[in-house]
XYZ file of C-alpha atoms in Angstrom:
161
model
C 4.097 -148.902 122.960
C 3.050 -145.818 124.862
C 5.340 -142.859 124.059
C 4.783 -141.410 127.564
C 6.992 -144.186 128.930
C 9.915 -142.826 126.916
C 9.202 -139.050 126.919
C 11.613 -137.004 129.021
C 10.274 -134.169 131.193
C 13.617 -132.305 130.968
C 16.462 -132.120 128.449
C 18.615 -135.281 128.426
C 21.711 -133.436 129.636
C 19.913 -132.435 132.882
C 19.868 -136.098 133.865
C 23.562 -136.523 133.095
C 24.435 -133.406 135.088
C 22.253 -134.463 138.024
C 23.682 -137.992 137.956
C 27.291 -136.760 137.983
C 26.639 -134.297 140.833
C 24.822 -136.881 142.966
C 27.462 -139.552 142.224
C 30.227 -137.198 143.384
C 28.308 -136.126 146.496
C 27.447 -139.681 147.567
C 31.035 -140.782 146.883
C 32.276 -138.039 149.204
C 29.690 -138.917 151.868
C 30.565 -142.616 151.757
C 34.304 -141.895 151.765
C 33.849 -139.870 154.933
C 32.028 -142.741 156.665
C 34.899 -145.206 156.525
C 36.299 -148.278 154.812
C 33.860 -151.048 155.620
C 32.864 -153.149 152.676
C 29.408 -154.592 152.028
C 30.189 -157.866 153.819
C 31.281 -155.975 156.921
C 28.310 -153.642 157.100
C 26.259 -153.565 160.223
C 22.473 -153.402 159.887
C 22.782 -149.661 160.636
C 25.246 -149.200 157.732
C 22.899 -151.026 155.365
C 19.893 -148.961 156.470
C 21.937 -145.783 155.972
C 22.950 -146.843 152.456
C 19.357 -147.696 151.520
C 18.043 -144.405 152.883
C 20.745 -142.419 151.083
C 19.855 -144.094 147.785
C 16.185 -143.289 148.334
C 16.965 -139.719 149.409
C 18.997 -138.895 146.294
C 16.726 -140.607 143.774
C 14.518 -137.579 143.111
C 17.502 -135.257 142.989
C 18.774 -137.317 140.059
C 15.573 -137.816 138.097
C 13.786 -134.570 139.042
C 10.519 -136.485 139.350
C 10.791 -137.904 135.821
C 9.920 -141.601 135.982
C 10.274 -142.339 132.281
C 12.265 -145.302 131.054
C 14.512 -142.928 129.122
C 15.515 -140.945 132.216
C 16.217 -144.160 134.131
C 18.424 -145.479 131.335
C 20.266 -142.168 130.970
C 20.913 -142.094 134.725
C 22.038 -145.747 134.835
C 24.483 -145.169 131.965
C 25.693 -141.942 133.607
C 26.355 -143.663 136.956
C 28.172 -146.561 135.286
C 30.236 -144.084 133.248
C 31.090 -142.136 136.426
C 32.231 -145.342 138.118
C 34.357 -146.376 135.136
C 35.818 -142.875 134.847
C 36.722 -142.775 138.560
C 38.396 -146.177 138.220
C 40.343 -144.954 135.196
C 41.404 -141.751 136.987
C 42.487 -143.485 140.191
C 44.581 -146.016 138.248
C 46.493 -143.145 136.648
C 46.889 -140.775 139.592
C 48.227 -142.061 142.929
C 47.254 -138.908 144.852
C 43.687 -139.091 143.591
C 43.601 -142.822 144.371
C 44.641 -142.081 147.953
C 42.079 -139.287 148.231
C 39.224 -141.439 146.887
C 40.139 -144.856 148.300
C 42.256 -143.922 151.315
C 45.328 -145.774 152.546
C 45.710 -149.058 154.413
C 45.621 -148.625 158.199
C 47.659 -150.767 160.604
C 45.307 -151.939 163.370
C 47.650 -154.362 165.159
C 51.450 -154.262 165.162
C 53.561 -156.906 166.897
C 50.665 -158.158 168.994
C 49.579 -154.699 170.153
C 46.269 -153.182 169.155
C 46.520 -149.615 167.920
C 43.357 -148.306 169.582
C 43.530 -144.932 167.826
C 43.648 -146.621 164.418
C 40.757 -148.886 165.370
C 38.695 -145.903 166.512
C 39.603 -143.835 163.437
C 38.463 -146.711 161.203
C 35.158 -146.965 163.057
C 35.844 -150.559 164.071
C 35.302 -152.208 167.433
C 37.444 -154.720 169.269
C 34.794 -157.291 168.311
C 35.254 -156.476 164.595
C 39.002 -157.005 164.978
C 38.628 -160.279 166.899
C 36.197 -161.555 164.255
C 38.734 -160.767 161.511
C 41.451 -162.590 163.472
C 39.229 -165.651 163.859
C 38.472 -165.533 160.145
C 42.245 -165.606 159.532
C 42.525 -168.618 161.889
C 44.409 -166.615 164.510
C 43.333 -167.195 168.109
C 45.387 -164.547 169.942
C 46.244 -160.944 169.247
C 49.731 -161.703 170.616
C 50.265 -164.032 167.603
C 49.657 -161.180 165.145
C 52.582 -159.473 163.471
C 50.234 -157.056 161.693
C 46.529 -156.654 161.052
C 45.886 -154.148 158.291
C 42.610 -152.548 157.273
C 42.901 -152.489 153.482
C 41.373 -149.759 151.349
C 38.620 -152.142 150.244
C 37.520 -152.681 153.874
C 39.055 -156.159 154.253
C 41.318 -156.810 157.252
C 44.508 -158.658 156.292
C 46.163 -160.573 159.131
C 49.856 -161.497 159.122
C 50.855 -163.847 161.934
C 54.256 -164.040 163.553
C 56.566 -166.788 162.340
C 57.602 -167.698 165.873
C 55.362 -167.440 168.900
C 56.380 -164.862 171.556
């Protein structure tokens, strides 16, 4: 096997440092963009995510395309993800900072337009979530909540108004 495939252009710890910095930066960027999950992404959201991943690639590997650098970076990113999960399970304030808090979009049949706008959702997004929950009318909704994972939970009223 060719040793060039495995030879690092920089010290191994450069890749770990770069990976951690880029992971943190992208996490902050994505946190600022909202709570949509992959299944709720628009084509624009998906294009943005793909372009971000391409844009930060060289900042992580510094132009080193060796197998070793790729493996170091993959392990670093997985470790960062596991570490963030571990931290957020142990610290409620950090969990809220990283993952946010659930947002009430509809309360007692009334749409909270400010909450919808803050979440970056449209009326169409909300109506689609209601249909998915087998709810035909907003007036039948006790609460629709945008969860921290991007899913919209819909609780219907027991009795119809």
